[in-house]
PDB file of C-alpha atoms and ligand atoms in Angstrom:
ATOM      1  CA  MET I   1      43.872-168.278-140.246  1.00 62.00           C
ATOM      2  CA  PRO I   2      47.147-169.113-141.343  1.00 68.00           C
ATOM      3  CA  THR I   3      50.186-165.770-142.231  1.00 84.00           C
ATOM      4  CA  ARG I   4      49.604-165.282-146.282  1.00 88.00           C
ATOM      5  CA  PRO I   5      53.289-164.996-147.339  1.00 96.00           C
ATOM      6  CA  HIS I   6      54.915-161.602-147.755  1.00 98.00           C
ATOM      7  CA  LEU I   7      57.314-161.350-150.955  1.00 98.00           C
ATOM      8  CA  GLN I   8      60.079-159.170-151.408  1.00 98.00           C
ATOM      9  CA  VAL I   9      60.593-158.802-154.777  1.00 98.00           C
ATOM     10  CA  SER I  10      62.842-156.792-157.176  1.00 98.00           C
ATOM     11  CA  CYS I  11      61.735-155.183-160.541  1.00 99.00           C
ATOM     12  CA  ALA I  12      63.382-153.616-163.573  1.00 98.00           C
ATOM     13  CA  LEU I  13      62.382-151.046-165.424  1.00 98.00           C
ATOM     14  CA  ILE I  14      65.256-151.551-167.936  1.00 98.00           C
ATOM     15  CA  GLU I  15      65.278-148.773-170.856  1.00 98.00           C
ATOM     16  CA  GLN I  16      66.910-149.138-173.598  1.00 97.00           C
ATOM     17  CA  ASP I  17      67.126-146.247-176.027  1.00 97.00           C
ATOM     18  CA  GLY I  18      63.893-144.439-174.536  1.00 97.00           C
ATOM     19  CA  ARG I  19      61.482-147.219-174.474  1.00 98.00           C
ATOM     20  CA  VAL I  20      60.793-149.520-171.624  1.00 98.00           C
ATOM     21  CA  LEU I  21      61.092-153.660-171.055  1.00 98.00           C
ATOM     22  CA  ALA I  22      57.250-155.077-170.258  1.00 98.00           C
ATOM     23  CA  ALA I  23      57.585-158.492-169.729  1.00 98.00           C
ATOM     24  CA  GLN I  24      54.476-160.723-169.955  1.00 98.00           C
ATOM     25  CA  ARG I  25      53.929-163.623-167.427  1.00 98.00           C
ATOM     26  CA  GLY I  26      53.658-166.848-168.150  1.00 97.00           C
ATOM     27  CA  PRO I  27      50.007-169.347-168.108  1.00 96.00           C
ATOM     28  CA  THR I  28      51.006-171.276-165.177  1.00 95.00           C
ATOM     29  CA  MET I  29      53.002-168.582-163.239  1.00 93.00           C
ATOM     30  CA  SER I  30      51.221-167.202-160.251  1.00 95.00           C
ATOM     31  CA  LEU I  31      49.122-164.301-162.029  1.00 97.00           C
ATOM     32  CA  PRO I  32      48.823-165.542-164.923  1.00 98.00           C
ATOM     33  CA  LEU I  33      49.303-163.443-168.025  1.00 98.00           C
ATOM     34  CA  LYS I  34      49.910-160.286-166.446  1.00 98.00           C
ATOM     35  CA  TRP I  35      52.300-157.689-167.516  1.00 98.00           C
ATOM     36  CA  GLU I  36      54.876-156.986-164.940  1.00 98.00           C
ATOM     37  CA  PHE I  37      58.663-155.756-164.760  1.00 98.00           C
ATOM     38  CA  PRO I  38      61.049-158.221-164.688  1.00 98.00           C
ATOM     39  CA  GLY I  39      62.394-159.332-161.251  1.00 98.00           C
ATOM     40  CA  GLY I  40      61.813-162.101-158.603  1.00 98.00           C
ATOM     41  CA  LYS I  41      62.160-162.978-155.015  1.00 98.00           C
ATOM     42  CA  ILE I  42      65.118-161.668-153.177  1.00 98.00           C
ATOM     43  CA  HIS I  43      67.167-164.000-152.092  1.00 98.00           C
ATOM     44  CA  ALA I  44      68.522-164.466-148.449  1.00 98.00           C
ATOM     45  CA  GLY I  45      71.989-162.467-147.848  1.00 97.00           C
ATOM     46  CA  GLU I  46      70.933-160.956-151.622  1.00 98.00           C
ATOM     47  CA  THR I  47      70.260-157.037-151.999  1.00 98.00           C
ATOM     48  CA  PRO I  48      67.696-155.795-154.250  1.00 98.00           C
ATOM     49  CA  GLN I  49      70.813-155.016-157.272  1.00 98.00           C
ATOM     50  CA  ASP I  50      71.799-158.356-156.841  1.00 98.00           C
ATOM     51  CA  CYS I  51      68.929-159.959-157.292  1.00 98.00           C
ATOM     52  CA  LEU I  52      67.398-158.514-160.360  1.00 98.00           C
ATOM     53  CA  ARG I  53      71.050-158.762-162.013  1.00 98.00           C
ATOM     54  CA  ARG I  54      70.470-162.471-161.403  1.00 98.00           C
ATOM     55  CA  GLU I  55      67.090-162.574-161.928  1.00 98.00           C
ATOM     56  CA  LEU I  56      67.516-160.858-165.744  1.00 98.00           C
ATOM     57  CA  MET I  57      70.045-163.357-166.553  1.00 98.00           C
ATOM     58  CA  GLU I  58      68.241-166.296-165.612  1.00 98.00           C
ATOM     59  CA  GLU I  59      64.882-165.006-166.740  1.00 98.00           C
ATOM     60  CA  LEU I  60      65.900-163.157-169.988  1.00 98.00           C
ATOM     61  CA  GLY I  61      69.607-163.820-170.511  1.00 98.00           C
ATOM     62  CA  VAL I  62      69.881-160.230-170.499  1.00 98.00           C
ATOM     63  CA  GLN I  63      73.056-158.083-168.589  1.00 98.00           C
ATOM     64  CA  ILE I  64      71.799-154.484-166.766  1.00 98.00           C
ATOM     65  CA  ALA I  65      73.016-151.837-165.003  1.00 98.00           C
ATOM     66  CA  VAL I  66      71.052-151.039-161.909  1.00 98.00           C
ATOM     67  CA  GLY I  67      70.363-147.456-161.362  1.00 98.00           C
ATOM     68  CA  LYS I  68      67.571-145.177-159.731  1.00 98.00           C
ATOM     69  CA  ALA I  69      65.506-146.871-156.865  1.00 98.00           C
ATOM     70  CA  LEU I  70      61.548-146.571-157.288  1.00 98.00           C
ATOM     71  CA  PRO I  71      59.667-146.329-153.894  1.00 98.00           C
ATOM     72  CA  SER I  72      58.645-149.815-153.023  1.00 98.00           C
ATOM     73  CA  VAL I  73      55.276-151.132-153.798  1.00 98.00           C
ATOM     74  CA  TRP I  74      53.565-152.792-150.793  1.00 98.00           C
ATOM     75  CA  HIS I  75      50.529-154.563-152.591  1.00 98.00           C
ATOM     76  CA  ASP I  76      47.477-157.416-151.072  1.00 98.00           C
ATOM     77  CA  TYR I  77      46.924-160.067-152.941  1.00 97.00           C
ATOM     78  CA  PRO I  78      44.165-162.567-152.350  1.00 95.00           C
ATOM     79  CA  GLY I  79      46.795-165.530-151.458  1.00 94.00           C
ATOM     80  CA  PHE I  80      49.789-163.320-150.213  1.00 97.00           C
ATOM     81  CA  ARG I  81      51.353-160.239-149.855  1.00 98.00           C
ATOM     82  CA  VAL I  82      54.450-158.252-151.876  1.00 98.00           C
ATOM     83  CA  THR I  83      56.623-155.392-151.440  1.00 98.00           C
ATOM     84  CA  LEU I  84      57.949-154.390-154.831  1.00 98.00           C
ATOM     85  CA  TYR I  85      61.372-152.624-155.211  1.00 98.00           C
ATOM     86  CA  PRO I  86      61.355-151.058-158.314  1.00 99.00           C
ATOM     87  CA  PHE I  87      64.600-149.912-159.830  1.00 99.00           C
ATOM     88  CA  ILE I  88      65.346-147.860-163.065  1.00 98.00           C
ATOM     89  CA  CYS I  89      67.490-149.749-165.338  1.00 98.00           C
ATOM     90  CA  LEU I  90      70.234-150.274-168.471  1.00 98.00           C
ATOM     91  CA  LEU I  91      70.660-152.910-170.814  1.00 98.00           C
ATOM     92  CA  THR I  92      74.081-153.577-170.903  1.00 98.00           C
ATOM     93  CA  ALA I  93      74.055-156.892-173.186  1.00 98.00           C
ATOM     94  CA  GLY I  94      72.239-159.195-174.853  1.00 98.00           C
ATOM     95  CA  THR I  95      68.457-159.162-176.253  1.00 98.00           C
ATOM     96  CA  PRO I  96      65.431-160.789-173.749  1.00 98.00           C
ATOM     97  CA  VAL I  97      65.358-164.616-174.544  1.00 98.00           C
ATOM     98  CA  LEU I  98      62.091-165.692-173.362  1.00 98.00           C
ATOM     99  CA  HIS I  99      62.918-168.793-170.617  1.00 97.00           C
ATOM    100  CA  GLU I 100      59.572-168.155-167.953  1.00 96.00           C
ATOM    101  CA  HIS I 101      57.695-165.244-170.089  1.00 97.00           C
ATOM    102  CA  ALA I 102      54.385-165.083-172.863  1.00 98.00           C
ATOM    103  CA  ALA I 103      56.123-162.017-174.451  1.00 98.00           C
ATOM    104  CA  VAL I 104      58.152-158.933-173.975  1.00 98.00           C
ATOM    105  CA  ARG I 105      57.277-156.037-175.644  1.00 98.00           C
ATOM    106  CA  TRP I 106      60.026-152.922-175.863  1.00 98.00           C
ATOM    107  CA  LEU I 107      57.242-149.773-175.166  1.00 98.00           C
ATOM    108  CA  TRP I 108      57.618-146.103-175.233  1.00 98.00           C
ATOM    109  CA  PRO I 109      56.666-144.852-171.937  1.00 97.00           C
ATOM    110  CA  HIS I 110      53.100-143.233-172.690  1.00 96.00           C
ATOM    111  CA  GLU I 111      52.355-146.161-174.066  1.00 98.00           C
ATOM    112  CA  LEU I 112      52.949-148.901-170.996  1.00 98.00           C
ATOM    113  CA  ALA I 113      49.125-148.049-169.111  1.00 98.00           C
ATOM    114  CA  GLN I 114      47.424-149.831-172.202  1.00 98.00           C
ATOM    115  CA  LEU I 115      48.854-153.138-171.174  1.00 98.00           C
ATOM    116  CA  ASP I 116      46.744-155.413-168.576  1.00 98.00           C
ATOM    117  CA  TRP I 117      49.616-154.966-165.246  1.00 98.00           C
ATOM    118  CA  ALA I 118      49.950-157.028-162.406  1.00 98.00           C
ATOM    119  CA  ASP I 119      48.156-154.755-159.456  1.00 98.00           C
ATOM    120  CA  ALA I 120      51.113-153.728-157.264  1.00 98.00           C
ATOM    121  CA  ASP I 121      52.680-152.367-160.922  1.00 98.00           C
ATOM    122  CA  TRP I 122      50.111-149.720-161.175  1.00 98.00           C
ATOM    123  CA  PRO I 123      52.321-147.589-158.437  1.00 98.00           C
ATOM    124  CA  VAL I 124      55.078-147.982-160.647  1.00 98.00           C
ATOM    125  CA  LEU I 125      54.031-147.250-163.335  1.00 98.00           C
ATOM    126  CA  ASP I 126      52.904-143.768-161.782  1.00 98.00           C
ATOM    127  CA  ALA I 127      56.294-143.405-159.883  1.00 98.00           C
ATOM    128  CA  TYR I 128      58.085-144.276-163.429  1.00 98.00           C
ATOM    129  CA  LEU I 129      55.883-141.903-165.675  1.00 98.00           C
ATOM    130  CA  ALA I 130      56.406-139.063-163.065  1.00 97.00           C
ATOM    131  CA  GLU I 131      60.270-139.841-163.145  1.00 96.00           C
ATOM    132  CA  ARG I 132      60.372-139.526-166.684  1.00 94.00           C
ATOM    133  CA  GLY I 133      58.016-136.184-166.728  1.00 88.00           C
ATOM    134  CA  SER I 134      55.490-138.627-168.557  1.00 76.00           C
ATOM    135  CA  GLY I 135      52.928-138.925-166.062  1.00 66.00           C
TER     136      GLY I 135
HETATM  137  N1  8DG N 201      59.212-160.068-160.772  1.00 74.64           N
HETATM  138  C1  8DG N 201      57.905-159.514-160.617  1.00 74.64           C
HETATM  139  N2  8DG N 201      56.533-159.719-159.799  1.00 74.64           N
HETATM  140  C2  8DG N 201      56.305-159.141-159.864  1.00 74.64           C
HETATM  141  C3  8DG N 201      55.752-158.133-160.502  1.00 74.64           C
HETATM  142  N3  8DG N 201      54.337-157.545-159.750  1.00 74.64           N
HETATM  143  C4  8DG N 201      53.790-157.941-159.169  1.00 74.64           C
HETATM  144  O1  8DG N 201      52.397-158.196-158.653  1.00 74.64           O
HETATM  145  N4  8DG N 201      55.028-159.468-158.749  1.00 74.64           N
HETATM  146  C5  8DG N 201      54.684-160.720-158.107  1.00 74.64           C
HETATM  147  C6  8DG N 201      54.522-161.831-158.638  1.00 74.64           C
HETATM  148  C7  8DG N 201      55.030-162.737-157.963  1.00 74.64           C
HETATM  149  O2  8DG N 201      53.849-163.303-157.431  1.00 74.64           O
HETATM  150  C8  8DG N 201      55.733-162.609-157.375  1.00 74.64           C
HETATM  151  C9  8DG N 201      57.544-162.631-157.953  1.00 74.64           C
HETATM  152  O3  8DG N 201      57.666-163.724-157.884  1.00 74.64           O
HETATM  153  P1  8DG N 201      58.522-164.509-158.727  1.00 74.64           P
HETATM  154  O4  8DG N 201      57.636-166.421-158.852  1.00 74.64           O
HETATM  155  O5  8DG N 201      58.050-163.860-160.502  1.00 74.64           O
HETATM  156  O6  8DG N 201      59.500-164.211-158.375  1.00 74.64           O
HETATM  157  P2  8DG N 201      60.674-165.643-158.451  1.00 74.64           P
HETATM  158  O7  8DG N 201      60.912-165.740-160.481  1.00 74.64           O
HETATM  159  O8  8DG N 201      61.673-165.518-157.563  1.00 74.64           O
HETATM  160  O9  8DG N 201      60.404-167.273-158.540  1.00 74.64           O
HETATM  161  P3  8DG N 201      60.903-168.341-158.777  1.00 74.64           P
HETATM  162  O10 8DG N 201      62.229-168.723-157.957  1.00 74.64           O
HETATM  163  O11 8DG N 201      59.998-168.557-156.811  1.00 74.64           O
HETATM  164  O12 8DG N 201      59.501-169.334-159.392  1.00 74.64           O
HETATM  165  O13 8DG N 201      55.869-161.182-156.982  1.00 74.64           O
HETATM  166  C10 8DG N 201      56.439-157.251-161.399  1.00 74.64           C
HETATM  167  O14 8DG N 201      56.534-156.106-161.673  1.00 74.64           O
HETATM  168  N5  8DG N 201      57.779-158.170-161.070  1.00 74.64           N
END
């Protein structure tokens, strides 16, 4: 059986004034229309934090300060595997512009669980809510 790809992906829980940025994947991306924390695949030679700064500028045109790491999450999707490296971040410049995503929303922590998240993101969300005392 062919080995399925195992992706190494950084994602950012970007905070601004107590709310958090959630992004909806585009209709032609993998996991179409699922909600995620923006980010992407870590390139060779790049730290997870470098990856986030690059991806957030490419995908949404914003600058961020990368803060605390949350526990990494491993998930087995039908066609591939992913390890997610989540970081709590702050928006430092810009307003999100949709280059790849279908939508973005700024939500209060208690509202986040209402979205249709990519499966790998549920443990990330739990860890974040525990960290912020909203779990
Ligand atoms: N960015 C991100 N990806 C996630 C999350 N949860 C989750 O399962 N994923 C999956 C979806 C994708 O299969 C993979 C990330 O790959 P991607 O295609 O979005 O990354 P990328 O921007 O580097 O892609 P590309 O340059 O190859 O187009 O990880 C998440 O919260 N954020």
